Coordinates of C-alpha atoms in Angstrom, one line a residue:
Chain O
X1 CA -31.2 23.4 -10.3
X2 CA -27.5 24.3 -10.4
X3 CA -24.9 22.4 -8.4
X4 CA -24.2 23.6 -4.9
X5 CA -21.0 25.7 -4.9
X6 CA -19.2 23.2 -2.6
X7 CA -19.4 20.6 -5.4
X8 CA -18.0 22.9 -8.2
X9 CA -14.4 21.6 -7.9
X10 CA -15.4 18.0 -7.5
X11 CA -13.7 15.9 -10.2
X12 CA -16.0 14.7 -13.0
X13 CA -17.1 11.1 -13.2
X14 CA -15.0 10.9 -16.3
X15 CA -11.9 12.0 -14.4
X16 CA -12.6 9.6 -11.6
X17 CA -13.0 6.6 -13.9
X18 CA -10.0 7.6 -15.9
X19 CA -7.8 8.0 -12.8
X20 CA -9.0 4.6 -11.5
X21 CA -8.0 3.0 -14.8
X22 CA -4.6 4.6 -14.7
X23 CA -4.1 3.4 -11.0
X24 CA -5.0 -0.1 -11.9
X25 CA -2.6 -0.2 -14.9
X26 CA 0.4 1.4 -13.1
X27 CA -0.2 0.9 -9.4
X28 CA 1.9 4.0 -9.1
X29 CA 1.2 7.7 -9.5
X30 CA 0.6 8.5 -13.2
X31 CA -1.3 11.6 -14.2
X32 CA -2.9 12.0 -17.7
X33 CA -5.7 13.8 -19.3
X34 CA -8.9 12.0 -18.3
X35 CA -11.5 14.6 -19.0
X36 CA -12.8 12.9 -22.1
X37 CA -12.9 9.4 -20.6
X38 CA -15.2 7.0 -22.5
X39 CA -16.0 3.3 -23.1
X40 CA -13.2 2.9 -25.7
X41 CA -10.5 4.2 -23.4
X42 CA -12.0 2.1 -20.6
X43 CA -11.8 -1.0 -22.8
X44 CA -8.2 -0.3 -23.9
X45 CA -6.8 0.6 -20.4
X46 CA -8.5 -2.4 -18.7
X47 CA -7.3 -5.0 -21.1
X48 CA -6.0 -8.3 -19.6
X49 CA -5.1 -11.6 -21.3
X50 CA -7.7 -14.3 -20.9
X51 CA -6.4 -17.9 -20.5
X52 CA -9.6 -19.4 -19.1
X53 CA -12.6 -19.6 -21.3
X54 CA -16.2 -20.8 -21.0
X55 CA -17.4 -23.6 -23.3
X56 CA -20.0 -21.1 -24.6
X57 CA -19.9 -20.6 -28.4
X58 CA -19.6 -17.1 -29.9
X59 CA -22.7 -15.4 -31.3
X60 CA -23.1 -15.8 -35.0
X61 CA -21.4 -13.0 -36.9
X62 CA -18.8 -12.3 -34.2
X63 CA -15.9 -13.5 -36.3
X64 CA -17.0 -11.2 -39.1
X65 CA -17.2 -8.2 -36.8
X66 CA -13.7 -9.0 -35.4
X67 CA -12.3 -9.2 -38.9
X68 CA -14.0 -5.9 -39.9
X69 CA -12.3 -4.3 -36.9
X70 CA -9.0 -5.8 -38.0
X71 CA -9.5 -4.6 -41.5
X72 CA -10.2 -1.1 -40.2
X73 CA -6.6 -0.8 -39.0
X74 CA -4.2 1.3 -41.0
X75 CA -2.1 -0.7 -43.5
X76 CA 1.1 0.5 -45.2
X77 CA 0.2 2.0 -48.7
X78 CA -3.1 0.1 -48.5
X79 CA -1.1 -3.1 -49.3
X80 CA -3.2 -5.1 -46.8
X81 CA -0.3 -7.6 -46.6
X82 CA -1.9 -9.9 -44.0
X83 CA -4.5 -12.7 -43.8
X84 CA -6.1 -14.4 -40.9
X85 CA -7.2 -18.1 -40.5
X86 CA -10.1 -18.8 -38.2
X87 CA -9.7 -22.3 -36.7
X88 CA -12.7 -23.7 -34.9
X89 CA -12.2 -27.5 -35.6
X90 CA -11.3 -29.0 -32.3
X91 CA -8.9 -31.5 -33.8
X92 CA -7.0 -28.8 -35.7
X93 CA -7.0 -26.6 -32.6
X94 CA -5.5 -29.4 -30.6
X95 CA -2.8 -30.1 -33.1
X96 CA -1.8 -26.4 -33.2
X97 CA -2.0 -26.3 -29.4
X98 CA 0.5 -29.2 -29.4
X99 CA 2.9 -27.3 -31.7
X100 CA 2.7 -24.2 -29.4
X101 CA 3.0 -26.4 -26.3
X102 CA 0.1 -24.4 -24.8
X103 CA -2.8 -26.9 -24.7
X104 CA -5.4 -25.8 -22.2
X105 CA -6.6 -22.5 -23.4
X106 CA -6.2 -23.1 -27.1
X107 CA -8.4 -26.1 -26.8
X108 CA -10.9 -24.4 -24.5
X109 CA -11.4 -21.3 -26.6
X110 CA -14.1 -21.7 -29.3
X111 CA -12.0 -19.8 -31.8
X112 CA -8.3 -19.6 -32.6
X113 CA -7.3 -16.8 -35.0
X114 CA -3.9 -17.3 -36.7
X115 CA -2.6 -14.1 -38.1
X116 CA -0.4 -14.3 -41.1
X117 CA 2.2 -12.0 -42.7
X118 CA 1.1 -12.6 -46.3
X119 CA 3.2 -11.6 -49.3
X120 CA 1.8 -14.5 -51.4
X121 CA -1.4 -12.6 -52.3
X122 CA 0.6 -9.6 -53.5
X123 CA 3.0 -11.8 -55.4
X124 CA 0.1 -13.4 -57.2
X125 CA -1.4 -10.0 -58.0
X126 CA 1.9 -8.7 -59.3
X127 CA 2.4 -11.7 -61.5
X128 CA -1.2 -11.4 -62.9
X129 CA -0.2 -7.9 -63.9
X130 CA 3.0 -9.1 -65.6
X131 CA 5.4 -8.0 -62.8
X132 CA 7.8 -10.2 -60.9
X133 CA 7.1 -8.2 -57.7
X134 CA 10.8 -7.9 -56.8
X135 CA 10.0 -5.3 -54.1
X136 CA 8.7 -8.3 -52.1
X137 CA 12.2 -9.8 -51.9
X138 CA 13.4 -7.6 -49.1
X139 CA 13.5 -7.6 -45.4
X140 CA 11.4 -4.4 -45.6
X141 CA 8.5 -6.1 -47.2
X142 CA 8.5 -9.0 -44.7
X143 CA 8.6 -6.4 -41.9
X144 CA 5.8 -4.4 -43.5
X145 CA 3.6 -7.5 -43.6
X146 CA 4.4 -8.4 -40.0
X147 CA 3.5 -4.8 -38.9
X148 CA 0.3 -4.9 -41.0
X149 CA -0.7 -8.2 -39.3
X150 CA 0.0 -6.8 -35.8
X151 CA -1.9 -3.6 -36.3
X152 CA -4.9 -5.6 -37.6
X153 CA -4.7 -8.1 -34.8
X154 CA -4.5 -5.4 -32.1
X155 CA -7.7 -3.7 -33.5
X156 CA -9.3 -7.1 -33.2
X157 CA -8.2 -7.4 -29.6
X158 CA -9.7 -4.0 -28.6
X159 CA -13.0 -5.0 -30.4
X160 CA -13.0 -8.3 -28.6
X161 CA -12.6 -6.5 -25.3
X162 CA -15.3 -4.0 -26.2
X163 CA -17.7 -7.0 -26.9
X164 CA -17.1 -8.4 -23.4
X165 CA -15.1 -11.3 -24.8
X166 CA -11.5 -12.1 -24.0
X167 CA -8.4 -13.0 -25.9
X168 CA -4.8 -14.0 -25.6
X169 CA -1.9 -13.8 -28.1
X170 CA 0.0 -17.0 -28.8
X171 CA 3.5 -16.0 -29.7
X172 CA 4.4 -19.7 -29.4
X173 CA 2.9 -20.1 -32.9
X174 CA 6.4 -19.2 -34.0
X175 CA 8.0 -22.1 -32.2
X176 CA 7.4 -24.4 -35.2
X177 CA 6.6 -22.2 -38.1
X178 CA 7.1 -24.9 -40.8
X179 CA 4.8 -27.4 -39.1
X180 CA 2.2 -24.7 -38.5
X181 CA 2.4 -23.7 -42.2
X182 CA 1.8 -27.4 -43.2
X183 CA -1.1 -27.7 -40.8
X184 CA -2.8 -24.6 -42.3
X185 CA -1.8 -25.2 -45.9
X186 CA 0.0 -21.9 -46.2
X187 CA 1.4 -20.9 -49.6
X188 CA 5.0 -19.7 -50.0
X189 CA 5.8 -16.2 -48.5
X190 CA 3.2 -16.5 -45.7
X191 CA 4.0 -17.2 -42.1
X192 CA 2.0 -17.4 -38.9
X193 CA 3.1 -14.3 -36.9
X194 CA 1.1 -15.3 -33.8
X195 CA -2.2 -16.9 -32.8
X196 CA -5.0 -15.3 -30.8
X197 CA -7.5 -17.3 -28.7
X198 CA -11.0 -15.8 -28.5
X199 CA -13.9 -16.6 -26.3
X200 CA -16.0 -15.8 -23.3
X201 CA -13.8 -15.3 -20.2
X202 CA -14.4 -17.5 -17.3
X203 CA -14.7 -14.7 -14.7
X204 CA -14.2 -17.2 -11.8
X205 CA -10.6 -17.6 -13.1
X206 CA -10.0 -14.0 -14.1
X207 CA -6.6 -12.5 -13.5
X208 CA -6.1 -8.9 -12.5
X209 CA -4.7 -6.2 -14.8
X210 CA -1.0 -6.6 -15.2
X211 CA 0.9 -3.5 -14.1
X212 CA 3.4 -2.0 -16.6
X213 CA 6.7 -0.2 -16.4
X214 CA 6.6 3.4 -15.2
X215 CA 6.0 5.7 -18.2
X216 CA 9.4 7.3 -17.6
X217 CA 11.1 4.0 -18.7
X218 CA 9.3 3.8 -22.2
X219 CA 8.5 7.4 -23.0
X220 CA 11.3 9.6 -24.2
X221 CA 11.2 13.3 -25.0
X222 CA 12.8 14.6 -28.2
X223 CA 15.7 12.2 -28.0
X224 CA 16.3 8.8 -26.4
X225 CA 17.3 9.2 -22.8
X226 CA 20.0 7.0 -21.4
X227 CA 19.4 3.6 -19.8
X228 CA 16.4 3.2 -17.5
X229 CA 16.8 4.7 -14.0
X230 CA 17.5 2.0 -11.4
X231 CA 14.9 3.5 -9.1
X232 CA 12.2 3.0 -11.8
X233 CA 13.2 -0.6 -12.3
X234 CA 13.3 -1.3 -8.5
X235 CA 9.8 0.3 -8.1
X236 CA 8.5 -1.9 -10.9
X237 CA 10.0 -5.0 -9.5
X238 CA 8.2 -4.3 -6.3
X239 CA 4.9 -3.5 -8.0
X240 CA 5.1 -6.8 -9.9
X241 CA 6.0 -8.7 -6.8
X242 CA 2.8 -7.5 -5.1
X243 CA 0.9 -8.5 -8.2
X244 CA 2.5 -11.9 -8.3
X245 CA 1.6 -12.5 -4.6
X246 CA -2.0 -11.5 -5.2
X247 CA -2.2 -13.8 -8.2
X248 CA -0.5 -16.7 -6.4
X249 CA 2.1 -17.0 -9.1
X250 CA 5.9 -17.4 -8.5
X251 CA 7.4 -14.2 -7.0
X252 CA 10.4 -13.0 -8.9
X253 CA 11.9 -9.7 -9.9
X254 CA 10.9 -8.6 -13.3
X255 CA 14.5 -7.7 -14.2
X256 CA 15.5 -11.2 -13.2
X257 CA 12.6 -12.8 -15.1
X258 CA 13.4 -10.9 -18.2
X259 CA 17.2 -11.7 -17.9
X260 CA 16.3 -15.4 -17.9
X261 CA 13.8 -15.1 -20.8
X262 CA 16.5 -13.5 -23.0
X263 CA 19.6 -14.9 -21.3
X264 CA 20.0 -18.0 -23.4
X265 CA 19.3 -19.5 -26.8
X266 CA 17.5 -22.4 -25.1
X267 CA 15.0 -20.0 -23.5
X268 CA 13.8 -19.1 -27.0
X269 CA 12.2 -22.6 -27.3
X270 CA 13.2 -23.2 -30.9
X271 CA 12.5 -19.7 -32.1
X272 CA 16.2 -19.2 -32.6
X273 CA 15.6 -21.1 -35.8
X274 CA 13.0 -18.6 -37.0
X275 CA 15.4 -16.9 -39.5
X276 CA 16.0 -20.3 -41.2
X277 CA 12.3 -21.1 -41.1
X278 CA 11.4 -17.9 -42.8
X279 CA 13.7 -18.6 -45.7
X280 CA 12.4 -22.2 -45.9
X281 CA 8.9 -20.6 -46.1
X282 CA 10.0 -18.6 -49.2
X283 CA 10.8 -15.2 -47.8
X284 CA 13.8 -13.7 -49.5
X285 CA 14.8 -11.2 -46.8
X286 CA 17.4 -9.4 -48.9
Chain D
X1 CA -45.8 1.1 -21.9
X2 CA -44.7 -1.8 -24.1
X3 CA -43.7 -1.2 -27.8
X4 CA -46.5 -1.6 -30.3
X5 CA -46.3 -5.1 -31.9
X6 CA -45.5 -3.6 -35.3
X7 CA -42.2 -2.3 -34.0
X8 CA -41.1 -5.6 -32.5
X9 CA -39.0 -6.7 -35.5
X10 CA -37.5 -3.3 -36.1
X11 CA -33.7 -3.4 -35.9
X12 CA -32.2 -1.9 -32.8
X13 CA -30.3 1.4 -32.9
X14 CA -27.1 -0.6 -32.2
X15 CA -27.7 -2.8 -35.2
X16 CA -28.4 0.2 -37.5
X17 CA -25.3 2.0 -36.4
X18 CA -23.2 -1.1 -36.7
X19 CA -24.6 -1.9 -40.2
X20 CA -23.8 1.7 -41.3
X21 CA -20.2 1.4 -40.1
X22 CA -19.8 -1.9 -42.0
X23 CA -21.3 -0.3 -45.1
X24 CA -18.9 2.6 -44.9
X25 CA -15.9 0.3 -44.4
X26 CA -16.7 -2.1 -47.2
X27 CA -19.1 -0.4 -49.5
X28 CA -20.3 -3.9 -50.3
X29 CA -22.6 -6.3 -48.5
X30 CA -21.0 -7.5 -45.3
X31 CA -23.0 -9.0 -42.4
X32 CA -21.7 -9.2 -38.9
X33 CA -22.9 -9.3 -35.3
X34 CA -23.8 -5.7 -34.5
X35 CA -26.2 -6.2 -31.6
X36 CA -23.6 -5.0 -29.0
X37 CA -22.5 -2.0 -30.9
X38 CA -20.8 0.7 -28.8
X39 CA -18.5 3.7 -28.9
X40 CA -15.3 1.5 -29.0
X41 CA -16.5 -0.4 -32.0
X42 CA -17.6 2.9 -33.7
X43 CA -14.1 4.4 -33.1
X44 CA -12.4 1.3 -34.5
X45 CA -14.6 0.8 -37.6
X46 CA -14.6 4.5 -38.6
X47 CA -10.9 5.1 -38.4
X48 CA -9.3 7.1 -41.2
X49 CA -5.7 8.5 -41.5
X50 CA -5.5 12.2 -40.9
X51 CA -3.0 14.2 -43.0
X52 CA -4.4 17.7 -42.3
X53 CA -4.1 19.1 -38.8
X54 CA -5.2 22.3 -37.0
X55 CA -2.4 24.3 -35.4
X56 CA -4.2 23.8 -32.0
X57 CA -2.0 22.2 -29.3
X58 CA -3.0 19.0 -27.5
X59 CA -4.5 19.3 -24.0
X60 CA -2.0 18.8 -21.2
X61 CA -1.7 15.2 -20.3
X62 CA -2.9 13.9 -23.7
X63 CA 0.6 12.4 -24.4
X64 CA 0.5 10.5 -21.1
X65 CA -2.9 9.1 -21.8
X66 CA -1.9 8.0 -25.3
X67 CA 1.2 6.2 -23.8
X68 CA -0.9 4.6 -21.1
X69 CA -3.2 3.2 -23.8
X70 CA -0.1 2.0 -25.6
X71 CA 1.3 0.3 -22.5
X72 CA -2.0 -1.4 -22.0
X73 CA -1.5 -3.5 -25.1
X74 CA -0.3 -7.1 -24.7
X75 CA 3.5 -7.6 -24.9
X76 CA 5.2 -10.9 -25.4
X77 CA 6.3 -12.4 -22.0
X78 CA 5.8 -8.9 -20.6
X79 CA 9.2 -8.0 -22.1
X80 CA 7.9 -4.6 -23.1
X81 CA 10.5 -4.5 -25.9
X82 CA 9.5 -1.1 -27.2
X83 CA 9.9 2.6 -26.5
X84 CA 8.4 5.8 -28.0
X85 CA 9.9 9.2 -28.5
X86 CA 7.6 12.2 -28.4
X87 CA 8.9 14.9 -30.7
X88 CA 7.4 18.3 -30.4
X89 CA 10.3 20.6 -31.3
X90 CA 9.4 22.1 -34.7
X91 CA 13.0 22.0 -35.9
X92 CA 13.5 18.4 -35.1
X93 CA 10.1 17.5 -36.6
X94 CA 11.1 19.3 -39.8
X95 CA 14.4 17.4 -40.0
X96 CA 12.5 14.1 -39.5
X97 CA 9.9 15.2 -42.1
X98 CA 12.8 15.7 -44.5
X99 CA 14.2 12.3 -43.9
X100 CA 10.7 10.8 -44.5
X101 CA 10.1 13.1 -47.5
X102 CA 6.7 13.8 -46.0
X103 CA 6.9 17.4 -45.0
X104 CA 3.5 18.9 -44.7
X105 CA 1.6 16.9 -42.1
X106 CA 4.6 16.0 -40.0
X107 CA 5.4 19.7 -39.6
X108 CA 1.7 20.6 -39.1
X109 CA 1.0 18.0 -36.4
X110 CA 1.8 19.2 -32.9
X111 CA 3.1 15.8 -32.0
X112 CA 5.2 13.2 -33.8
X113 CA 5.5 9.9 -32.0
X114 CA 8.4 7.7 -33.1
X115 CA 7.9 4.1 -32.2
X116 CA 11.0 2.0 -31.5
X117 CA 11.7 -1.7 -31.5
X118 CA 14.0 -1.6 -28.4
X119 CA 16.3 -4.4 -27.4
X120 CA 18.8 -2.0 -25.8
X121 CA 16.8 -1.8 -22.6
X122 CA 16.7 -5.5 -22.2
X123 CA 20.3 -5.9 -23.1
X124 CA 21.2 -3.4 -20.3
X125 CA 19.0 -5.2 -17.8
X126 CA 20.5 -8.6 -18.7
X127 CA 24.0 -7.3 -18.4
X128 CA 23.2 -5.7 -15.0
X129 CA 22.1 -9.2 -14.0
X130 CA 25.3 -10.7 -15.2
X131 CA 23.9 -12.2 -18.3
X132 CA 25.0 -11.6 -21.9
X133 CA 21.4 -11.7 -23.1
X134 CA 22.3 -14.0 -26.1
X135 CA 18.6 -14.6 -26.7
X136 CA 18.5 -11.0 -28.1
X137 CA 20.8 -12.0 -31.0
X138 CA 18.2 -13.7 -33.1
X139 CA 15.7 -12.6 -35.8
X140 CA 13.0 -13.7 -33.4
X141 CA 13.9 -11.1 -30.8
X142 CA 14.0 -8.3 -33.3
X143 CA 10.6 -9.5 -34.6
X144 CA 9.2 -9.7 -31.1
X145 CA 10.2 -6.1 -30.5
X146 CA 8.7 -4.9 -33.8
X147 CA 5.4 -6.7 -32.9
X148 CA 5.4 -5.2 -29.4
X149 CA 5.9 -1.8 -30.8
X150 CA 3.1 -2.3 -33.4
X151 CA 0.6 -3.6 -30.8
X152 CA 1.4 -0.6 -28.5
X153 CA 1.1 1.9 -31.4
X154 CA -2.2 0.6 -32.6
X155 CA -3.7 0.9 -29.1
X156 CA -2.5 4.5 -29.2
X157 CA -4.2 5.0 -32.5
X158 CA -7.6 3.7 -31.2
X159 CA -7.3 5.9 -28.1
X160 CA -6.4 8.9 -30.3
X161 CA -9.5 8.3 -32.4
X162 CA -11.6 7.8 -29.2
X163 CA -10.4 11.2 -28.0
X164 CA -11.6 12.9 -31.2
X165 CA -8.0 13.5 -32.4
X166 CA -6.5 12.0 -35.5
X167 CA -3.3 10.3 -36.5
X168 CA -1.3 8.9 -39.4
X169 CA 1.4 6.3 -39.5
X170 CA 4.7 7.3 -41.2
X171 CA 6.3 4.1 -42.6
X172 CA 8.7 6.3 -44.4
X173 CA 10.6 6.6 -41.1
X174 CA 12.2 3.4 -42.4
X175 CA 13.6 5.2 -45.5
X176 CA 16.7 6.4 -43.7
X177 CA 16.9 4.4 -40.4
X178 CA 20.5 5.4 -39.6
X179 CA 19.9 9.1 -40.0
X180 CA 16.8 8.9 -37.9
X181 CA 18.7 7.0 -35.2
X182 CA 21.3 9.7 -35.2
X183 CA 18.7 12.5 -35.0
X184 CA 17.0 10.8 -32.0
X185 CA 20.2 9.6 -30.3
X186 CA 19.2 6.0 -30.4
X187 CA 21.5 3.4 -28.6
X188 CA 22.5 0.2 -30.4
X189 CA 19.7 -2.4 -31.0
X190 CA 16.9 0.1 -31.3
X191 CA 15.3 1.2 -34.5
X192 CA 12.4 3.5 -35.5
X193 CA 9.8 1.1 -36.8
X194 CA 7.4 3.9 -37.9
X195 CA 6.3 7.4 -36.9
X196 CA 2.8 8.6 -36.0
X197 CA 1.6 12.1 -36.4
X198 CA -1.0 13.2 -33.8
X199 CA -3.2 16.3 -33.7
X200 CA -6.7 17.8 -34.1
X201 CA -8.0 16.9 -37.6
X202 CA -8.8 19.7 -39.9
X203 CA -12.4 18.6 -40.7
X204 CA -12.5 20.9 -43.7
X205 CA -9.9 18.7 -45.3
X206 CA -11.2 15.3 -44.0
X207 CA -11.0 12.3 -46.3
X208 CA -13.6 9.6 -46.3
X209 CA -13.2 6.2 -44.8
X210 CA -11.0 4.0 -47.1
X211 CA -12.8 0.9 -48.2
X212 CA -11.0 -2.4 -47.7
X213 CA -10.7 -5.7 -49.5
X214 CA -13.8 -8.0 -49.2
X215 CA -13.5 -10.2 -46.2
X216 CA -13.4 -13.3 -48.4
X217 CA -10.0 -12.2 -49.5
X218 CA -8.3 -11.9 -46.1
X219 CA -10.4 -14.3 -43.9
X220 CA -9.7 -18.0 -44.4
X221 CA -11.5 -20.9 -42.6
X222 CA -9.5 -23.7 -41.1
X223 CA -6.9 -23.7 -43.8
X224 CA -5.5 -21.1 -46.3
X225 CA -7.7 -20.9 -49.3
X226 CA -6.1 -20.6 -52.7
X227 CA -5.4 -17.3 -54.4
X228 CA -8.0 -14.5 -54.2
X229 CA -11.0 -14.9 -56.4
X230 CA -10.7 -12.6 -59.5
X231 CA -14.3 -11.4 -59.0
X232 CA -13.4 -10.2 -55.5
X233 CA -10.4 -8.3 -56.7
X234 CA -12.4 -6.8 -59.6
X235 CA -15.2 -5.7 -57.2
X236 CA -12.6 -4.1 -55.0
X237 CA -10.9 -2.3 -57.9
X238 CA -14.3 -0.9 -58.8
X239 CA -15.1 0.1 -55.1
X240 CA -11.7 1.9 -54.8
X241 CA -12.2 3.7 -58.2
X242 CA -15.4 5.2 -56.9
X243 CA -13.6 6.3 -53.7
X244 CA -10.8 7.8 -55.7
X245 CA -13.2 9.8 -57.9
X246 CA -15.0 11.1 -54.8
X247 CA -11.7 12.1 -53.2
X248 CA -10.4 13.7 -56.4
X249 CA -7.3 11.5 -56.3
X250 CA -5.8 9.7 -59.4
X251 CA -8.1 6.8 -60.4
X252 CA -6.2 3.5 -60.8
X253 CA -7.0 -0.1 -60.1
X254 CA -5.9 -1.3 -56.7
X255 CA -4.3 -4.4 -58.3
X256 CA -2.3 -2.1 -60.6
X257 CA -1.3 0.3 -57.9
X258 CA -0.1 -2.5 -55.7
X259 CA 1.8 -4.1 -58.5
X260 CA 3.7 -0.9 -59.1
X261 CA 4.3 -0.4 -55.3
X262 CA 6.0 -3.8 -55.0
X263 CA 7.0 -4.2 -58.7
X264 CA 10.5 -2.8 -58.4
X265 CA 13.3 -2.2 -56.0
X266 CA 13.3 1.5 -56.8
X267 CA 9.7 1.8 -55.5
X268 CA 10.9 0.9 -52.0
X269 CA 12.5 4.3 -51.8
X270 CA 15.7 3.1 -50.1
X271 CA 14.0 0.6 -47.8
X272 CA 15.6 -2.2 -49.8
X273 CA 18.7 -1.3 -47.6
X274 CA 16.8 -1.9 -44.4
X275 CA 18.4 -5.2 -43.8
X276 CA 21.9 -3.7 -43.9
X277 CA 20.8 -0.7 -41.8
X278 CA 19.4 -3.0 -39.1
X279 CA 22.8 -4.7 -38.8
X280 CA 24.5 -1.3 -38.7
X281 CA 22.2 -0.4 -35.9
X282 CA 23.5 -3.4 -33.9
X283 CA 20.8 -6.0 -34.4
X284 CA 22.3 -9.5 -34.8
X285 CA 19.4 -11.1 -36.6
X286 CA 20.9 -14.6 -36.4

C-alpha cells in the first residue's frame, strides 16, 4: 500500500535522526546532508568522553579488534610509524595515572592504551638494510609519526564507540614523557603521544554530548577568513554556559577558560619542557 | 520455531562478516572479537585510499556533515585548535596540486579539504581577554594543534567512507608549507598539516584494501617489546608482494621500500625544511 499523499513530504527517519544528532552536537541551527544517516555517522556524531567506568572486564578479543580498527587508518607512505602499548596491570596503570595526575578513571578503566610516535622500528629496519635512516632525523618525520599515531587512535575511538564501550584521551601522558618512557621501557625515538582509557561506561555517571564551536568558526571557504566573528564566540560562550549548568560544573565563558589554559607557562603543567624531553628521548628534530 | 540443533554452533553472520574484514585487512590469521559487528566497524576496517574520482559533484550539505563529524572528535581541553579550508575552485585546486606535485586526483576530486593546526584563533582570543597567550609558544601547543587536526580529520575520513564516498590524505601539502600558506591566506601560527581529497570513488579504478603489519609488530603488552621479529617482517614483505602483484604496481619488499623512503634527506622532497618553515610561519616551538 502506498503512503497517503499527506505524508509524502514528511522527512525520512534518517533525516530526523541526523538532524537530532546535529542539534545535540551544536545546540544551534546547523544544516547538513542527513539523507544517508547510518550507524557509523550516529556513533561519530554522538561521541562523548567517558571518565566513569564499570569494573566489568572487556570481552576477549576486544583489544585485537580495537587495534585492527587502528591499523585500518591511513598512514603516510605506509610507514606505519606508530605503536600502541596495552596496559592492564593495575599497579602499572596506577603509576601511569600518578604521572598524569589523573588517577580515578585511569585506575577504573580495565584498559589503558598508550599511543606512541615510533621511529625506532623504522630506524631498526633501515639499519638492517644497511641504511642510516637519516630521513628520520627531521621535525617532519617526528610529526609524521605523531599524525600516524593520532589517525590510528581516532579510528580506535570510533570503533570503541561503535562497540558500546567508551574512552577518554589522556593528553597528560605528555606531562612527564621521560618517566612514562622509563615505565614502559621505550626504546630511543619513541614517545607516548597520549593515553586512552577504555571500558564500559558507567551510564549512571554519563555526561552529555559537549557542544562545539559554530561551524563558521572552524570551516573556511577557499581561503582563511579573518578572526572569528565576536557574535559566534558570544553564542558559543552562552551555549557552553547552559551545558556547564546542566552538568553541574563551574560556569565560565569558553573564551575565558581557553585564555587561562594557554595564558601562562605554568598552565602547561610541565609540558613546556616537551621540546627538551623529545631530544632526550632521541628525536633529532632537525 | 527454534533453530535445529545442528545449527547451534554455526558462527553468527556478524562473526562471519567481521572475520572476513579481518582477513582482508591482514591476509594472515588474526582473531578478534567480532560478535558485535556492525556498519561502523565495517566502514572502518574496509577503508582504502581513493585516488580516482568521478566528476560527480557532492550532494548539497555533504561538506557540513563532514565538518560536523570532524568537530565531534575529541579535542584537548576543548581548545579546538584546528581549522579546515574547503577548496572547490578548480584553479586553486590546480595550484595546490602543483605545490604537492600530485596533480591528477587533487584536480579530479570535487573537494579538497586542507586541515590546519591553528593557534592563531586562540592567540586572538587570549589577546582579546588581555592575555599574551604565552602557553602557545611551546612545542607542546603546536603538537596539540597537530593532534587536534588529525583526530578531526580522521573522524571526517570515517564519515566519508560511511557515506559511500572516498578520500585520500595529501601529506605532500607539507612539501611547500610557506607557499601553501600564501595560497590560502593563512594568518601567523597556522599551518597546513595535510590535505584530503574527497569525492565519489571511480569503482572501475578501485584499489584493494592494503594489508597492514601483523598486530604483533605494533601492539605491545604492558611494556615495549624489543625490535620486530624478523619472521613477522618477512611474512609482511611476502603479503605486500602478493598485493603489489595483484594491483600491478612495482613489486618490492616493504622493508626495502621503507628504508628508501627514510634513507636519505632527498627522499623527504623538501620536508626536511619543515622545521624552518614552521618558524617562518610564526610558531615559536620553545
